[in-house]
Short mmCIF file of C-alpha atoms and ligand atoms in Angstrom, two decimals:
data_model
loop_
_atom_site.label_atom_id
_atom_site.label_comp_id
_atom_site.label_asym_id
_atom_site.label_seq_id
_atom_site.Cartn_x
_atom_site.Cartn_y
_atom_site.Cartn_z
CA MET A 1 14.46 19.53 33.65
CA GLY A 2 10.50 19.79 34.11
CA HIS A 3 8.30 18.16 31.47
CA ASN A 4 6.81 21.64 30.32
CA ASP A 5 10.55 22.90 29.75
CA ARG A 6 10.78 20.98 26.60
CA VAL A 7 7.93 23.05 24.72
CA MET A 8 9.12 24.47 21.61
CA PRO A 9 9.27 28.37 21.34
CA PRO A 10 6.94 29.51 18.61
CA ALA A 11 9.81 30.63 16.47
CA ILE A 12 10.80 26.99 16.11
CA GLY A 13 8.83 25.79 13.15
CA ARG A 14 9.38 24.28 9.70
CA ALA A 15 9.69 26.10 6.44
CA ARG A 16 6.33 26.41 4.59
CA SER A 17 4.46 26.19 7.79
CA THR A 18 1.72 28.51 6.59
CA SER A 19 -1.88 27.83 7.60
CA THR A 20 -2.82 26.85 4.18
CA TRP A 21 -0.41 24.06 4.24
CA THR A 22 -1.41 23.07 7.56
CA ASN A 23 -5.23 22.95 6.92
CA MET A 24 -4.69 21.33 3.64
CA VAL A 25 -2.87 18.36 5.09
CA ALA A 26 -5.18 18.23 8.27
CA GLY A 27 -8.11 18.22 5.73
CA VAL A 28 -6.83 15.44 3.91
CA PHE A 29 -6.01 13.22 6.97
CA CYS A 30 -9.39 14.07 8.67
CA GLN A 31 -11.25 12.64 5.82
CA VAL A 32 -8.87 9.85 5.65
CA GLY A 33 -9.07 9.19 9.42
CA SER A 34 -12.65 9.25 9.73
CA SER A 35 -15.81 7.58 8.51
CA THR A 36 -14.43 6.40 5.05
CA TRP A 37 -12.77 3.25 6.79
CA THR A 38 -15.34 0.91 7.89
CA HIS A 39 -14.84 -2.29 10.05
CA HIS A 40 -15.82 -4.54 6.81
CA ASP A 41 -13.18 -2.53 4.68
CA PHE A 42 -10.39 -3.24 7.31
CA MET A 43 -11.16 -6.80 8.02
CA ALA A 44 -11.82 -7.67 4.20
CA ARG A 45 -8.31 -6.25 3.65
CA PHE A 46 -6.72 -7.64 6.28
CA ASN A 47 -8.40 -11.16 5.73
CA LYS A 48 -6.85 -10.96 2.19
CA HIS A 49 -3.40 -10.22 3.71
CA CYS A 50 -3.64 -13.22 5.88
CA GLY A 51 -4.75 -15.12 3.16
CA HIS A 52 -1.39 -14.23 1.31
CA LEU A 53 0.67 -14.87 4.69
CA ILE A 54 -0.74 -18.31 4.83
CA GLN A 55 -0.20 -19.16 1.31
CA ARG A 56 3.47 -17.94 1.87
CA GLY A 57 3.92 -20.46 4.53
CA ALA A 58 2.13 -19.20 7.78
CA ASN A 59 1.85 -22.90 9.04
CA GLY A 60 4.42 -22.98 11.62
CA SER A 61 7.13 -24.35 9.53
CA ASN A 62 8.27 -21.39 7.21
CA PRO A 63 9.55 -18.32 8.85
CA ILE A 64 7.99 -14.91 7.83
CA ASP A 65 9.96 -11.80 7.47
CA VAL A 66 7.54 -9.84 9.71
CA GLY A 67 8.57 -6.57 8.60
CA ARG A 68 8.22 -7.21 4.98
CA PHE A 69 4.88 -8.86 5.42
CA VAL A 70 3.63 -5.66 7.42
CA PHE A 71 5.13 -3.44 4.78
CA TYR A 72 2.75 -4.90 2.20
CA MET A 73 -0.09 -4.89 4.74
CA ALA A 74 0.27 -1.29 5.69
CA PHE A 75 1.23 -0.01 2.07
CA ASN A 76 -2.05 -1.62 0.71
CA LEU A 77 -4.33 -0.57 3.86
CA ILE A 78 -3.22 2.89 3.39
CA GLY A 79 -3.33 2.83 -0.51
CA ASN A 80 -6.81 1.59 -0.18
CA LEU A 81 -7.76 4.36 2.19
CA MET A 82 -6.03 6.96 -0.06
CA PHE A 83 -6.64 5.71 -3.52
CA SER A 84 -9.37 2.87 -2.98
CA LYS A 85 -6.93 0.27 -4.61
CA ASP A 86 -4.30 -2.18 -3.54
CA LEU A 87 -0.96 -0.69 -4.65
CA LEU A 88 1.25 -3.75 -4.26
CA ASP A 89 0.53 -7.36 -5.39
CA TYR A 90 2.05 -10.03 -3.09
CA LYS A 91 2.70 -12.26 -6.17
CA SER A 92 4.01 -10.05 -8.49
CA GLU A 93 7.64 -9.52 -8.79
CA LYS A 94 7.00 -5.67 -8.75
CA GLY A 95 5.91 -6.04 -5.39
CA ALA A 96 9.36 -7.43 -4.07
CA LYS A 97 11.42 -4.99 -6.12
CA PHE A 98 9.26 -2.08 -4.62
CA PHE A 99 9.93 -3.38 -1.13
CA TYR A 100 13.61 -3.72 -2.04
CA HIS A 101 13.84 -0.26 -3.52
CA VAL A 102 11.98 1.71 -0.73
CA GLY A 103 14.55 0.01 1.70
CA LYS A 104 17.23 1.27 -0.51
CA VAL A 105 15.94 4.77 -0.62
CA MET A 106 15.47 4.91 3.15
CA LYS A 107 19.12 4.00 3.46
CA LEU A 108 20.39 6.59 1.14
CA ALA A 109 18.06 9.10 2.53
CA GLY A 110 19.35 8.40 6.03
CA LYS A 111 22.70 9.60 5.14
CA SER A 112 22.55 13.34 6.00
CA ASN A 113 25.01 14.55 3.40
CA VAL A 114 22.75 12.84 0.34
CA ALA A 115 19.44 14.20 2.00
CA ASP A 116 20.89 17.70 2.53
CA PHE A 117 21.61 17.76 -1.22
CA LEU A 118 18.12 16.22 -2.31
CA PRO A 119 15.73 17.32 0.35
CA VAL A 120 13.06 15.37 -1.29
CA LEU A 121 14.44 12.20 -0.03
CA LYS A 122 13.73 13.35 3.48
CA ARG A 123 10.08 13.38 2.47
CA VAL A 124 9.99 10.07 0.67
CA ASP A 125 7.56 7.99 2.92
CA PRO A 126 9.14 8.46 5.93
CA GLN A 127 5.68 9.36 7.26
CA GLY A 128 3.63 6.60 6.03
CA THR A 129 4.10 2.97 5.58
CA ASP A 130 7.77 2.94 6.85
CA THR A 131 6.69 4.50 10.17
CA THR A 132 3.72 1.92 10.42
CA THR A 133 5.90 -1.02 9.64
CA SER A 134 8.52 0.03 11.90
CA THR A 135 6.02 0.19 14.91
CA ILE A 136 4.59 -3.18 14.16
CA GLU A 137 7.58 -5.01 13.59
CA TRP A 138 9.21 -3.32 16.96
CA ALA A 139 5.86 -4.40 18.75
CA MET A 140 6.04 -8.12 17.39
CA ALA A 141 9.99 -8.37 18.28
CA GLU A 142 9.38 -7.06 21.67
CA LEU A 143 6.38 -9.49 22.25
CA LEU A 144 8.66 -12.36 21.30
CA HIS A 145 11.40 -11.29 23.32
CA ASN A 146 9.00 -10.95 26.28
CA PRO A 147 6.88 -14.04 26.09
CA ARG A 148 5.11 -13.23 29.26
CA THR A 149 3.62 -10.01 27.77
CA LEU A 150 2.77 -11.59 24.51
CA LYS A 151 0.74 -14.16 26.59
CA THR A 152 -0.96 -11.24 28.46
CA VAL A 153 -1.95 -9.35 25.27
CA GLN A 154 -3.22 -12.36 23.61
CA ALA A 155 -5.33 -13.53 26.50
CA GLU A 156 -6.65 -10.21 26.96
CA LEU A 157 -7.71 -10.31 22.93
CA ARG A 158 -9.07 -13.97 23.15
CA ASN A 159 -11.12 -13.34 26.46
CA HIS A 160 -12.59 -10.42 24.69
CA LEU A 161 -13.27 -11.87 21.17
CA GLY A 162 -13.25 -15.65 21.79
CA TYR A 163 -11.41 -18.11 19.59
CA HIS A 164 -14.31 -18.91 16.81
CA GLY A 165 -16.07 -15.56 16.91
CA ARG A 166 -15.76 -12.45 15.01
CA GLY A 167 -12.50 -10.66 14.21
CA LEU A 168 -11.31 -7.54 15.95
CA GLU A 169 -13.49 -4.44 15.48
CA GLU A 170 -12.75 -0.75 16.16
CA LYS A 171 -15.44 -0.76 18.94
CA ASP A 172 -13.20 -3.34 20.76
CA ILE A 173 -10.12 -1.24 20.96
CA GLU A 174 -11.49 0.77 24.03
CA ASN A 175 -11.77 -2.48 25.84
CA LEU A 176 -8.26 -3.55 25.29
CA PRO A 177 -5.99 -1.28 27.56
CA TYR A 178 -3.23 -3.82 27.38
CA LEU A 179 -2.78 -3.65 23.62
CA LYS A 180 -3.18 0.15 23.69
CA ALA A 181 -0.62 0.28 26.34
CA ILE A 182 1.73 -1.78 24.28
CA ILE A 183 1.54 0.34 21.13
CA LYS A 184 2.26 3.40 23.50
CA GLU A 185 5.30 1.60 25.09
CA ILE A 186 6.66 0.76 21.32
CA LEU A 187 6.40 4.51 20.43
CA ARG A 188 8.08 5.45 23.49
CA LEU A 189 11.04 3.09 23.28
CA HIS A 190 11.34 2.63 19.59
CA PRO A 191 9.87 6.02 18.05
CA PRO A 192 9.78 5.49 14.33
CA LEU A 193 11.00 9.12 13.52
CA PRO A 194 13.68 9.44 16.50
CA PHE A 195 14.55 12.89 15.38
CA LEU A 196 10.87 13.91 14.16
CA VAL A 197 11.27 15.84 10.77
CA PRO A 198 14.00 18.73 10.81
CA HIS A 199 12.52 22.02 12.12
CA MET A 200 13.86 25.59 11.53
CA ALA A 201 14.11 28.60 13.86
CA MET A 202 12.06 31.16 12.07
CA ASP A 203 13.47 33.77 14.35
CA SER A 204 16.16 33.90 16.95
CA CYS A 205 14.94 32.74 20.28
CA LYS A 206 16.08 31.44 23.70
CA MET A 207 15.47 27.69 24.60
CA LEU A 208 16.67 26.16 27.95
CA GLY A 209 19.04 29.09 28.52
CA TYR A 210 20.51 28.40 25.00
CA HIS A 211 20.43 31.16 22.24
CA ILE A 212 19.24 29.62 18.95
CA PRO A 213 20.06 32.00 16.08
CA LYS A 214 17.44 32.57 13.29
CA GLU A 215 17.48 29.63 10.48
CA THR A 216 19.17 27.16 12.65
CA GLN A 217 18.11 23.59 11.95
CA VAL A 218 16.66 21.92 14.91
CA LEU A 219 16.56 18.26 15.45
CA VAL A 220 14.18 17.10 18.41
CA ASN A 221 15.45 14.00 19.75
CA VAL A 222 12.38 12.20 20.70
CA TRP A 223 14.26 8.81 21.31
CA ALA A 224 16.35 10.35 24.18
CA ILE A 225 13.03 12.05 25.48
CA GLY A 226 11.31 8.91 25.80
CA ARG A 227 14.60 7.12 27.61
CA ASP A 228 15.16 10.14 29.93
CA PRO A 229 15.58 8.52 33.49
CA LYS A 230 14.25 11.85 35.01
CA THR A 231 10.75 11.07 33.61
CA TRP A 232 10.75 7.26 32.95
CA GLU A 233 11.67 4.58 35.51
CA ASN A 234 13.72 2.07 34.15
CA PRO A 235 13.50 3.85 30.59
CA SER A 236 15.26 0.96 28.49
CA GLU A 237 12.86 -1.84 30.10
CA PHE A 238 9.87 -2.68 27.78
CA LYS A 239 7.12 -2.39 30.37
CA PRO A 240 3.47 -1.44 28.69
CA GLU A 241 2.01 -1.54 32.44
CA ARG A 242 3.54 1.86 32.90
CA PHE A 243 0.97 3.20 30.45
CA LEU A 244 -1.88 1.60 32.26
CA GLU A 245 -0.88 3.58 35.41
CA LEU A 246 -0.38 6.67 33.31
CA ASN A 247 -3.47 5.95 31.40
CA THR A 248 -4.24 9.68 30.82
CA MET A 249 -0.86 10.21 28.62
CA ASP A 250 -1.32 10.04 25.11
CA TYR A 251 0.59 10.89 21.88
CA LYS A 252 -1.42 13.76 20.70
CA GLY A 253 1.14 16.32 21.45
CA HIS A 254 0.20 17.58 24.88
CA HIS A 255 2.54 15.53 26.99
CA PHE A 256 6.06 16.64 26.08
CA GLU A 257 7.64 13.58 27.62
CA PHE A 258 6.15 11.57 24.85
CA ILE A 259 5.86 13.18 21.39
CA PRO A 260 6.48 10.30 18.82
CA PHE A 261 4.09 12.30 16.46
CA GLY A 262 5.51 15.57 17.23
CA SER A 263 3.50 18.49 18.52
CA GLY A 264 1.92 21.62 17.44
CA ARG A 265 0.82 22.60 13.95
CA ARG A 266 3.52 20.33 12.01
CA MET A 267 2.93 17.34 14.01
CA CYS A 268 1.85 14.17 11.95
CA PRO A 269 -1.69 14.90 10.54
CA ALA A 270 -2.24 10.85 10.19
CA VAL A 271 -2.65 10.46 14.19
CA PRO A 272 -6.53 9.95 13.92
CA LEU A 273 -5.58 7.27 11.04
CA VAL A 274 -2.91 5.65 12.90
CA SER A 275 -4.78 5.44 16.22
CA ARG A 276 -6.83 3.15 14.66
CA LEU A 277 -4.64 1.30 12.19
CA LEU A 278 -1.81 0.49 14.72
CA PRO A 279 -4.30 -1.52 17.32
CA MET A 280 -6.51 -2.82 14.47
CA ALA A 281 -3.29 -4.33 12.54
CA LEU A 282 -1.44 -5.33 15.54
CA GLY A 283 -4.29 -6.87 17.62
CA SER A 284 -5.45 -8.64 14.63
CA LEU A 285 -2.11 -10.53 14.08
CA LEU A 286 -2.08 -11.31 17.68
CA HIS A 287 -5.60 -12.40 17.78
CA CYS A 288 -5.45 -14.68 14.67
CA PHE A 289 -2.05 -16.12 14.82
CA ASP A 290 0.11 -17.91 17.32
CA TRP A 291 3.83 -16.44 16.97
CA SER A 292 7.19 -17.98 17.92
CA LEU A 293 10.62 -17.18 17.07
CA ALA A 294 11.93 -18.94 13.86
CA ASP A 295 15.40 -20.87 13.44
CA GLY A 296 15.39 -22.17 17.20
CA VAL A 297 16.18 -18.69 18.31
CA LYS A 298 15.43 -18.27 22.30
CA PRO A 299 13.33 -14.97 23.30
CA GLU A 300 16.39 -14.03 25.38
CA ASP A 301 18.74 -14.40 22.40
CA LEU A 302 16.68 -12.11 20.07
CA ASP A 303 19.00 -9.43 18.43
CA MET A 304 17.08 -6.31 19.42
CA SER A 305 19.58 -3.78 17.82
CA GLU A 306 18.49 -0.56 16.27
CA ARG A 307 19.34 0.72 12.79
CA MET A 308 19.27 4.45 12.64
CA ARG A 309 18.14 5.71 9.16
CA ILE A 310 15.45 8.16 8.60
CA THR A 311 13.14 5.81 10.34
CA LEU A 312 14.34 3.58 13.54
CA ARG A 313 14.17 -0.10 12.15
CA LYS A 314 15.63 -3.29 13.53
CA SER A 315 19.08 -3.96 12.50
CA VAL A 316 18.27 -7.58 11.98
CA PRO A 317 14.79 -8.27 10.36
CA LEU A 318 12.36 -10.16 12.59
CA LYS A 319 11.78 -13.70 11.50
CA ALA A 320 8.80 -15.47 13.19
CA LEU A 321 6.68 -18.50 12.93
CA ALA A 322 2.95 -17.82 12.50
CA ILE A 323 0.53 -20.60 13.16
CA PRO A 324 -3.34 -19.62 12.25
CA CYS A 325 -5.36 -20.31 15.44
CA ILE A 326 -8.85 -18.69 14.68
CA ASP A 327 -10.73 -18.93 11.48
CA PHE A 328 -10.36 -15.22 10.54
CA ARG A 329 -12.30 -15.32 7.50
CA HIS A 330 -15.38 -14.77 9.51
C1 HEM B 401 3.72 4.94 13.73
C2 HEM B 401 3.07 5.91 12.54
C3 HEM B 401 3.54 7.27 12.30
C4 HEM B 401 4.38 7.99 13.08
C5 HEM B 401 5.13 7.62 14.37
C6 HEM B 401 4.47 9.30 12.45
C7 HEM B 401 5.46 10.24 13.23
C8 HEM B 401 5.38 11.60 12.41
C9 HEM B 401 6.44 12.72 12.94
C10 HEM B 401 7.15 12.61 13.96
C11 HEM B 401 6.37 13.86 11.87
C12 HEM B 401 6.95 15.02 11.88
C13 HEM B 401 6.34 15.92 13.21
C14 HEM B 401 7.24 16.83 13.36
O1 HEM B 401 8.15 17.19 12.90
O2 HEM B 401 6.74 17.81 14.35
C15 HEM B 401 5.09 13.16 10.97
C16 HEM B 401 4.92 14.07 9.69
C17 HEM B 401 4.05 13.58 8.91
N1 HEM B 401 3.36 12.35 8.80
FE1 HEM B 401 3.37 10.89 10.27
N2 HEM B 401 3.88 9.51 11.39
C18 HEM B 401 3.29 8.13 11.34
C19 HEM B 401 2.28 7.59 10.20
C20 HEM B 401 2.07 8.30 9.18
C21 HEM B 401 1.13 7.75 8.21
C22 HEM B 401 0.47 6.58 7.95
C23 HEM B 401 0.99 8.88 7.33
C24 HEM B 401 0.27 9.18 5.97
C25 HEM B 401 -0.47 8.10 5.61
C26 HEM B 401 1.81 10.15 7.79
C27 HEM B 401 1.73 11.16 7.24
C28 HEM B 401 2.43 12.26 7.54
C29 HEM B 401 2.74 13.61 6.80
C30 HEM B 401 2.12 13.90 5.70
C31 HEM B 401 3.49 14.58 7.65
C32 HEM B 401 4.11 15.91 7.54
C33 HEM B 401 3.19 16.95 7.90
C34 HEM B 401 3.86 18.26 7.78
O3 HEM B 401 4.98 18.58 7.18
O4 HEM B 401 2.90 19.23 7.97
N3 HEM B 401 2.27 9.64 8.92
N4 HEM B 401 4.72 12.00 11.18
#
């Protein structure tokens, strides 16, 4: 199958795919993903989260639940962009309860029978915090599982930014090709929404020789597309270098062998936001802290199994030790 064979015929869309809806969603996210977010905003909030991380024991002796930390951080970064305030307080009981209940909702919503009866569950936050959390937790897991890659990306960051100087800024991202390649490789190997969001054939159509009747629900398996051995060499291997070679390939919906955000007019409207948020968050965590696995787990023994719900998460939450290695308050 050639790459372009995967183009979805125009008849396959999603209900409510009107131009008003598309324009409205695109308008909101262009605003969110553009000038409203300054470097100062990001660093101030990131540093606040690192402060909490350190208070909660990021001194190399107490393990951190990486997914949980990133969930709080992503929720508050996105909350600040959209509503100009932190939505979760680390210290409050409510924050912990909220994290627990979102996990429960994602578990329930991932069960197709419940989600079929309550379609609203399919839309409870799979597009926001959980996708961002999943990407960063998987990135940290793959890096801790592959210490050489972890060293290489930290060297790239530290050579570029130094140890005692400033924190990561958005303008640096362009000069950090390995960090960008890691994010692409994670989105290929562990796409947070492995079946996108269900689409529907608005008319009968033909696709790859199959007849698809009108109103058939279509799930696009981006997880399998990202691991197709006809496209990717050693597809199950975590190898960010492949994106250094394919450095023109991006996830903006034009390369159908790599569509973690979907493609076409119902693709994720937050791509401009996420393209800034992911490298800034992952890059800052790697620049500011040294990381190792908790509980004496060896890199090669780290459990990398996947848990398929609406979003693709690690079956076993990642526990890691973080030691601050630069003064990130500057
Ligand atoms: C790594 C992060 C993310 C990934 C991989 C991701 C991926 C996706 C995918 C695959 C879709 C469905 C596309 C389709 O079915 O064709 C989607 C839709 C959507 N995403 Fe994201 N997303 C991410 C982050 C976000 C964030 C941070 C937000 C909001 C703050 C967001 C908001 C949305 C919305 C509103 C939709 C629905 C668009 C529509 O129905 O027209 N996403 N996303």
